[in-house]
Short mmCIF file of N, CA and C in Angstrom, two decimals:
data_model
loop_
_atom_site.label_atom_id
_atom_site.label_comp_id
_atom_site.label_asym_id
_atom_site.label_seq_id
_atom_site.Cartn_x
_atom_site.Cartn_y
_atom_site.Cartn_z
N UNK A 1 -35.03 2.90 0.48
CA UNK A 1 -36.44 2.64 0.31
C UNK A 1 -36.62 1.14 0.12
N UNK A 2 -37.71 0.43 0.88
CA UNK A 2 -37.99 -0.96 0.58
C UNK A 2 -39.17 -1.05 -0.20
N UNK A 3 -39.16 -2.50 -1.24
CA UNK A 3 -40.07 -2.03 -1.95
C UNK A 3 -40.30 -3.85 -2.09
N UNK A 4 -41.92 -4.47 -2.54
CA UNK A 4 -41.80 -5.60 -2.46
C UNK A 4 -43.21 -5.58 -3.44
N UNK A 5 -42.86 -6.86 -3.95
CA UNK A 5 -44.04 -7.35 -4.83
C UNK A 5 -45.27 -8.59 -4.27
N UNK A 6 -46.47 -8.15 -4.55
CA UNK A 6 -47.54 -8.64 -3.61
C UNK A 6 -48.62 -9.19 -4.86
N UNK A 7 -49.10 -10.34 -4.14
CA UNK A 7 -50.37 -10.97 -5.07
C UNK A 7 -51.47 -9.78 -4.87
N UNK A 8 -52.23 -9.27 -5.59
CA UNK A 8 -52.77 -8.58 -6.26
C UNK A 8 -54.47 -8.85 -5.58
N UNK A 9 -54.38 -10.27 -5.83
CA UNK A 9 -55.94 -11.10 -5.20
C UNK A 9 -55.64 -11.38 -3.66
N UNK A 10 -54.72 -12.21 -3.47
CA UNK A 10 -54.14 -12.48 -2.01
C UNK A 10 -53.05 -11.73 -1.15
N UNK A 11 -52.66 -10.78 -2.09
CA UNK A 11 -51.61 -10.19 -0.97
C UNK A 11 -50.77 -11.24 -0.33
N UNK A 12 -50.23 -11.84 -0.86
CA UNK A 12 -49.40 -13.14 -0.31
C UNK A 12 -47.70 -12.25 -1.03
N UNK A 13 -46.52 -11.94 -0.34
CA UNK A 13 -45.63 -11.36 -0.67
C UNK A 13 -45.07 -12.49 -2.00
N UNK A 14 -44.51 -11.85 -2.85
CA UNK A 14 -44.13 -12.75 -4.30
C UNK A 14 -42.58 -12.89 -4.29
N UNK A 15 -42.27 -11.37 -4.03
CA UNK A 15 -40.48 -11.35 -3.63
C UNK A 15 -40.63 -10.16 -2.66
N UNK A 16 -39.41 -10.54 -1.85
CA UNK A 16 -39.34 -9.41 -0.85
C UNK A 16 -38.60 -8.40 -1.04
N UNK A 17 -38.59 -7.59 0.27
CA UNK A 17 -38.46 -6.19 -0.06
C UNK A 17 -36.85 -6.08 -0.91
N UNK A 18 -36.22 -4.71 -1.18
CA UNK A 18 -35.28 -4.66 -1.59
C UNK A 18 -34.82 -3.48 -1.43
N UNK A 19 -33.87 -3.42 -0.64
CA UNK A 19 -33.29 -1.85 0.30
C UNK A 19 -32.56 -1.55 -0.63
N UNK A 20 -32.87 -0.29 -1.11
CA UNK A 20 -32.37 0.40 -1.97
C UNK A 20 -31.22 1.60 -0.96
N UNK A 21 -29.93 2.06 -1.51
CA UNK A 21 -29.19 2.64 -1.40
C UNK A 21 -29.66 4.48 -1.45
N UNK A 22 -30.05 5.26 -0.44
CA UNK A 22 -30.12 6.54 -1.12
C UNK A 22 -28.93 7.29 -1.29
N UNK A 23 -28.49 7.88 -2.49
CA UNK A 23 -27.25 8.34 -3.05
C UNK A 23 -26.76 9.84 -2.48
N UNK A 24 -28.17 10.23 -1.38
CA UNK A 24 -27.85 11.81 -1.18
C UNK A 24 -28.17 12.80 -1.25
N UNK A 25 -27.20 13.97 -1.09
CA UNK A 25 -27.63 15.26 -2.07
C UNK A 25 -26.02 15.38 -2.13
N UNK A 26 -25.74 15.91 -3.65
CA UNK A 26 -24.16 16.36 -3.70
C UNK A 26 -24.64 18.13 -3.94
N UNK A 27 -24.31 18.82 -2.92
CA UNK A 27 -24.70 20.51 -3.21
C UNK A 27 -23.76 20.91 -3.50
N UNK A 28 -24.03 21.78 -4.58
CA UNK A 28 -23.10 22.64 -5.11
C UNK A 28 -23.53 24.04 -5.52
N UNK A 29 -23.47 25.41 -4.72
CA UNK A 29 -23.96 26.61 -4.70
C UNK A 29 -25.67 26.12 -4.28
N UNK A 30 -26.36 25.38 -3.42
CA UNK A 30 -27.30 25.27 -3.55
C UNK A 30 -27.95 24.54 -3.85
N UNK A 31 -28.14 23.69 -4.85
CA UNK A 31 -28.46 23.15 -5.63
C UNK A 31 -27.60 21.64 -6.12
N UNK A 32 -28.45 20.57 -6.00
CA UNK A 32 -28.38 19.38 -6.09
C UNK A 32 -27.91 19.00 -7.12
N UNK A 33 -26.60 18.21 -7.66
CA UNK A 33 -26.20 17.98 -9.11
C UNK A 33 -26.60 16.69 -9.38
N UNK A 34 -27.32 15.80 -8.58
CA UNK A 34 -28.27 14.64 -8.93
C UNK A 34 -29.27 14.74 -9.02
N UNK A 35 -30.32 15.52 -8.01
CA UNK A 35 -31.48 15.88 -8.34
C UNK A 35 -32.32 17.02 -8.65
N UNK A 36 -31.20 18.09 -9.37
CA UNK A 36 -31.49 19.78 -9.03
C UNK A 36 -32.42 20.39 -8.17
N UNK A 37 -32.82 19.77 -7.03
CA UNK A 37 -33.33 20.31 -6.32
C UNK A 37 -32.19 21.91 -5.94
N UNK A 38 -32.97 22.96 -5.48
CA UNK A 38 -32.63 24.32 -4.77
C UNK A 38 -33.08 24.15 -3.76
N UNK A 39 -32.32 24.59 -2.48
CA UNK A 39 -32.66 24.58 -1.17
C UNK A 39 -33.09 26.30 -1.17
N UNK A 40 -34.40 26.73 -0.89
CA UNK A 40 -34.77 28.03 -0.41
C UNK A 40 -33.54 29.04 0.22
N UNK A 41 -32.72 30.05 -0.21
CA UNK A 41 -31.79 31.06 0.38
C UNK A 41 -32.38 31.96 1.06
N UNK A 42 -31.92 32.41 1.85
CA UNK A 42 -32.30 34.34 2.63
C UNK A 42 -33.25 33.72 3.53
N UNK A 43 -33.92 32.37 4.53
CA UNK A 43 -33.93 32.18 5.55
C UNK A 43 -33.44 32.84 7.01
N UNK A 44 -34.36 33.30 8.02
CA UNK A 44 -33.29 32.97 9.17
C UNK A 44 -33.39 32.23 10.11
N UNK A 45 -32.12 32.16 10.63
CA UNK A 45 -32.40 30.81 11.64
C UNK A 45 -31.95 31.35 13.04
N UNK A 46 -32.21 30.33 13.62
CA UNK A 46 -31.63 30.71 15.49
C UNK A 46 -30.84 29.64 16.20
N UNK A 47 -29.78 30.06 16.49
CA UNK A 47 -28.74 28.94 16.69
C UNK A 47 -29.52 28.28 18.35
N UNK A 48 -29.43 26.89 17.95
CA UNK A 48 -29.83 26.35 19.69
C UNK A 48 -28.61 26.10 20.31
N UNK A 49 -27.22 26.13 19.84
CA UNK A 49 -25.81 26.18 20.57
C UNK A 49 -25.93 24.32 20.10
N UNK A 50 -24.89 23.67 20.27
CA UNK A 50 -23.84 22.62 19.83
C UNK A 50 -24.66 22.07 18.58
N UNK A 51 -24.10 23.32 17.77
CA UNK A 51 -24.27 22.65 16.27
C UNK A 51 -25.66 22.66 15.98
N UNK A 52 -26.63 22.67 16.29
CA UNK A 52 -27.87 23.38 15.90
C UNK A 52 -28.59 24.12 15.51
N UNK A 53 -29.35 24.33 15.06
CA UNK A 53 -30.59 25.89 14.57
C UNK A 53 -31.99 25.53 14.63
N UNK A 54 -32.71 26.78 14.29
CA UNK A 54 -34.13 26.29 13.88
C UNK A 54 -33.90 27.75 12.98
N UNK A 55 -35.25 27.22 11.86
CA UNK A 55 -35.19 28.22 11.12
C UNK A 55 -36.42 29.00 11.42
N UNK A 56 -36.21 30.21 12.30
CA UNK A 56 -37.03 31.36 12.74
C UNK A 56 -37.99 32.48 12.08
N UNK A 57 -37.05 32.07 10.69
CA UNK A 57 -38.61 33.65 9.68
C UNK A 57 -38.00 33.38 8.69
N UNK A 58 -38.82 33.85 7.42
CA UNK A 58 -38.34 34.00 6.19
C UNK A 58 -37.48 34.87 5.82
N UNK A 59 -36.80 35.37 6.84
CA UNK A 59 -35.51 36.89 6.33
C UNK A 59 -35.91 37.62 5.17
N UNK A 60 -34.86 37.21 3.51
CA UNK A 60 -35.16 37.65 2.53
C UNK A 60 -35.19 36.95 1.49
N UNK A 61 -35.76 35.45 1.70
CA UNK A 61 -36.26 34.49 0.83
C UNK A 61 -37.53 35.04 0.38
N UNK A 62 -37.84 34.83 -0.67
CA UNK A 62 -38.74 35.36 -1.81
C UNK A 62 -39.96 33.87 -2.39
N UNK A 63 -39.12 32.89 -1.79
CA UNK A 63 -39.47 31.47 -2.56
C UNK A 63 -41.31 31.64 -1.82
N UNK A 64 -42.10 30.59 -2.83
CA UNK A 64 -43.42 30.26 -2.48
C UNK A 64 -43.18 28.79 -2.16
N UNK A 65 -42.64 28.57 -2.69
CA UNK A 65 -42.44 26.32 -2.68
C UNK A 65 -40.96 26.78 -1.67
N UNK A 66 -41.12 26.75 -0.59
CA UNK A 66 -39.89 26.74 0.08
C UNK A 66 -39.42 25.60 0.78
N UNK A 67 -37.93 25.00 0.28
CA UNK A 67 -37.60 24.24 0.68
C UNK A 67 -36.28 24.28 1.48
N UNK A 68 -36.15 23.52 3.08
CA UNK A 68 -35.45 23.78 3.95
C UNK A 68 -34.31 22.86 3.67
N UNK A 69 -33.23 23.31 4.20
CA UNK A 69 -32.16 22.50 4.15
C UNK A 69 -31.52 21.77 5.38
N UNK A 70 -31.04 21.06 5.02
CA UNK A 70 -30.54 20.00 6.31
C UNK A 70 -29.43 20.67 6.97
N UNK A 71 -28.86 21.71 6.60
CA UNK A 71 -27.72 22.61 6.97
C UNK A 71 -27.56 24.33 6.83
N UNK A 72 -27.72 25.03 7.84
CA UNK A 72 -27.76 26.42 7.68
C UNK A 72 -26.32 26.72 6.94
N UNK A 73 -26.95 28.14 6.25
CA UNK A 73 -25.49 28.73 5.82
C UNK A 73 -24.20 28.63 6.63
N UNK A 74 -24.13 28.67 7.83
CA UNK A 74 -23.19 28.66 9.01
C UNK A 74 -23.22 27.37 9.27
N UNK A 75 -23.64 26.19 8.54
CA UNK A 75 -22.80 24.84 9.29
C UNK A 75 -23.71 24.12 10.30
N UNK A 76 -24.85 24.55 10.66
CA UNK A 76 -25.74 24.12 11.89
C UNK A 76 -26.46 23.04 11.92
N UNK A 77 -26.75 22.10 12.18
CA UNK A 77 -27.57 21.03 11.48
C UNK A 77 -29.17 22.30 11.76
N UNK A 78 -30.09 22.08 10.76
CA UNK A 78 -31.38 22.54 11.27
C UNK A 78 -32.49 21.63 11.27
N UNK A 79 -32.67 21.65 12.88
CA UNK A 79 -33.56 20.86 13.44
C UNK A 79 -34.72 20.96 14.02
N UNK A 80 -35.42 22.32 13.38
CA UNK A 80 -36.90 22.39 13.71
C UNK A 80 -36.91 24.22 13.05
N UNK A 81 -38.80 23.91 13.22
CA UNK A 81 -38.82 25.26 12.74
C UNK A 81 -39.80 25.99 13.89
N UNK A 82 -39.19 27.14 13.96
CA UNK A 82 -39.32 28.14 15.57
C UNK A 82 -40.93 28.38 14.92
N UNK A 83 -41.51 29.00 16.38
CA UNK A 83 -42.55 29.82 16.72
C UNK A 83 -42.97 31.08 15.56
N UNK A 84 -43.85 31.12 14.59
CA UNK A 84 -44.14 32.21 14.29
C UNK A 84 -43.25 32.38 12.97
N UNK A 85 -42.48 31.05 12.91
CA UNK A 85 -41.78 31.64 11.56
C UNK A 85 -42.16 31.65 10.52
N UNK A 86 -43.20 31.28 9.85
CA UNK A 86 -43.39 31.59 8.46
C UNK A 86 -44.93 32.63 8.87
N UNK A 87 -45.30 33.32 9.94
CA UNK A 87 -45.86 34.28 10.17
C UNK A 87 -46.95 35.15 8.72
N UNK A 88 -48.07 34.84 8.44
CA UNK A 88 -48.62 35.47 7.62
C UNK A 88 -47.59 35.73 5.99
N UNK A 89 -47.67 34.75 6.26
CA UNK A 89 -46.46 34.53 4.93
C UNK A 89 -47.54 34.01 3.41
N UNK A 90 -46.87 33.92 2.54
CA UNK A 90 -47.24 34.01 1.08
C UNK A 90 -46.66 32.45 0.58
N UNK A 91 -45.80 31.86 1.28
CA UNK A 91 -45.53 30.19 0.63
C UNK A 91 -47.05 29.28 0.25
N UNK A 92 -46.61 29.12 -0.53
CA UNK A 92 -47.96 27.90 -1.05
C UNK A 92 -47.37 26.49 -0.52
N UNK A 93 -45.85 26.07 -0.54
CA UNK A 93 -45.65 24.57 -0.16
C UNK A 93 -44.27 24.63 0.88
N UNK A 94 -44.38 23.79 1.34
CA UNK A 94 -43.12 23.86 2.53
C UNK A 94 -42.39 22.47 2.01
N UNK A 95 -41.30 21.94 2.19
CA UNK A 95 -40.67 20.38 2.21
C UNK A 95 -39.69 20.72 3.47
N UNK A 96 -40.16 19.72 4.38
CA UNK A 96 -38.97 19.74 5.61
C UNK A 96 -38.23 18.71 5.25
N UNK A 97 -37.01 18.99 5.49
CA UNK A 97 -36.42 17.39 5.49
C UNK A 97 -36.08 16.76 6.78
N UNK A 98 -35.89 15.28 6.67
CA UNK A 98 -35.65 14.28 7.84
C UNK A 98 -35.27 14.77 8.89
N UNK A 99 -34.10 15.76 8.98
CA UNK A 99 -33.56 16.41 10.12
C UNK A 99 -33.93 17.10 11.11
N UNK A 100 -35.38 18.23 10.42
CA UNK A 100 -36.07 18.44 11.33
C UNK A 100 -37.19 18.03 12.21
N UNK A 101 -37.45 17.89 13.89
CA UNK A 101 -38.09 16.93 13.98
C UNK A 101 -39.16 17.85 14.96
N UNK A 102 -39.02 18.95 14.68
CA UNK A 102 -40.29 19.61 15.88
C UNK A 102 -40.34 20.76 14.83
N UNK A 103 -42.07 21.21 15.00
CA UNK A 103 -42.58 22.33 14.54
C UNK A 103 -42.95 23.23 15.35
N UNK A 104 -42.74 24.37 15.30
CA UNK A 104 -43.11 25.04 17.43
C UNK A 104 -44.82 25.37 16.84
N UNK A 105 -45.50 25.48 18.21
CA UNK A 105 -46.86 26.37 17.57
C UNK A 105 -47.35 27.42 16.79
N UNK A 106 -47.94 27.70 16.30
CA UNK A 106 -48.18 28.80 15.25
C UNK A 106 -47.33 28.86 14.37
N UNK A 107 -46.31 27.79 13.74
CA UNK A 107 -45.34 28.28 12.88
C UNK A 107 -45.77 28.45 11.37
N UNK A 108 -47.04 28.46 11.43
CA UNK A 108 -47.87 28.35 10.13
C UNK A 108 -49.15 29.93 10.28
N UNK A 109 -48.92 30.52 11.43
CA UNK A 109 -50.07 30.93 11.48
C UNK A 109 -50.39 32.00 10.61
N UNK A 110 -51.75 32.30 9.76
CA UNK A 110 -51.77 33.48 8.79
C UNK A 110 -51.49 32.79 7.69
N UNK A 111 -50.88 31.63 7.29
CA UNK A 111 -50.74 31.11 6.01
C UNK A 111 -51.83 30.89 5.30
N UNK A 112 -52.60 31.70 4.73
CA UNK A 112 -53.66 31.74 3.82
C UNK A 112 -53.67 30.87 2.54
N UNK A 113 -52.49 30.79 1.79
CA UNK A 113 -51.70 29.94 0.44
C UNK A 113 -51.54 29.21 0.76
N UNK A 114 -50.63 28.78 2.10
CA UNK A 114 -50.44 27.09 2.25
C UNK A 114 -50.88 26.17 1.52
N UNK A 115 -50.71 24.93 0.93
CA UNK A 115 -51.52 23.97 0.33
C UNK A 115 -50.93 22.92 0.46
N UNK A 116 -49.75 22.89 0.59
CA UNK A 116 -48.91 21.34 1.07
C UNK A 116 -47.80 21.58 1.99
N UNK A 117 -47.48 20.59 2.85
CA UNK A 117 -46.52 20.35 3.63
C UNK A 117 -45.87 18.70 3.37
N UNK A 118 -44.44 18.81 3.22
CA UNK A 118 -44.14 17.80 2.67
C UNK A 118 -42.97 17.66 4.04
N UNK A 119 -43.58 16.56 5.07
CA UNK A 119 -43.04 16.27 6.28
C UNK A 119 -41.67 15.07 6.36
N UNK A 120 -40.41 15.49 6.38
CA UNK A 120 -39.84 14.56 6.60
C UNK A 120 -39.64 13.91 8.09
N UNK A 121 -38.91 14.27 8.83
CA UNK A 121 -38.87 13.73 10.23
C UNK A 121 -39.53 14.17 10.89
N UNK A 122 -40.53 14.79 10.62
CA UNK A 122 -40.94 15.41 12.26
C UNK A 122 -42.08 14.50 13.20
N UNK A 123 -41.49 14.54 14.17
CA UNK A 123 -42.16 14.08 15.69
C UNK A 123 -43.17 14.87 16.27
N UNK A 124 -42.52 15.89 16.67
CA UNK A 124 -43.35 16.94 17.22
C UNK A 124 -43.89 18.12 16.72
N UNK A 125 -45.07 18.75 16.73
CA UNK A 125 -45.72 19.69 16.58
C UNK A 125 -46.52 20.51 17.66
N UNK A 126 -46.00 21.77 18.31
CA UNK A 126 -46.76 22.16 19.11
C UNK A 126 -48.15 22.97 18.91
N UNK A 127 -48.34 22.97 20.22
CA UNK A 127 -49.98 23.19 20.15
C UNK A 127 -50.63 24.35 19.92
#
């Protein structure tokens, strides 16, 4: 993260930015031992073949604040979320992270609760 200090009246930069180091996630069963974040379990996903997924439906995740992980149970990087997958679903908040970079159409549709989406990489969103 860059971060910089600015005149207040002039906006004239005071010191510049300062790239900060991000430390990660160290997971362990799940769950972050720096920032206890929980990555949402009982997802499913759909393999796109060399090392890929998207995550396709809520399987037997239970979570309302559901948060995706940068890696399926099986090792996959996951890099978008399919068509129809959170389908008339009950989540109130989503967090994608950086990795995923496309949302297919309707992958929200019926979400009545929705109230936040917390977008890391994504590019694309279909129509």
């Amino acid at each position: 993260r860059e971060e910089g200090r600015y005149c207040t009246a002039c906006h004239t930069l005071l010191q510049g930015p300062i790239l900060l180091e991000a430390l990660g996630h160290n997971m362990e069963d799940s769950t972050c031992t720096r920032c206890t974040r929980r990555y949402s379990e009982g997802l499913q996903y759909t393999s796109l073949g060399g090392g890929a997924c998207v995550v396709s439906g809520l399987g037997t995740c239970t979570d309302t604040d559901v948060i995706l992980p940068a890696v399926s149970p099986s090792g996959e990087r996951v890099v978008g979320i399919g068509e129809r997958a959170f389908w008339h679903s009950r989540i109130t908040s989503i967090t994608i992270p950086d990795r995923v970079t496309t949302i297919e159409a309707r992958a929200f549709l019926g979400c009545g609760a929705l109230e936040s989406v917390r977008l890391g990489g994504v590019v694309r969103i279909g129509a």
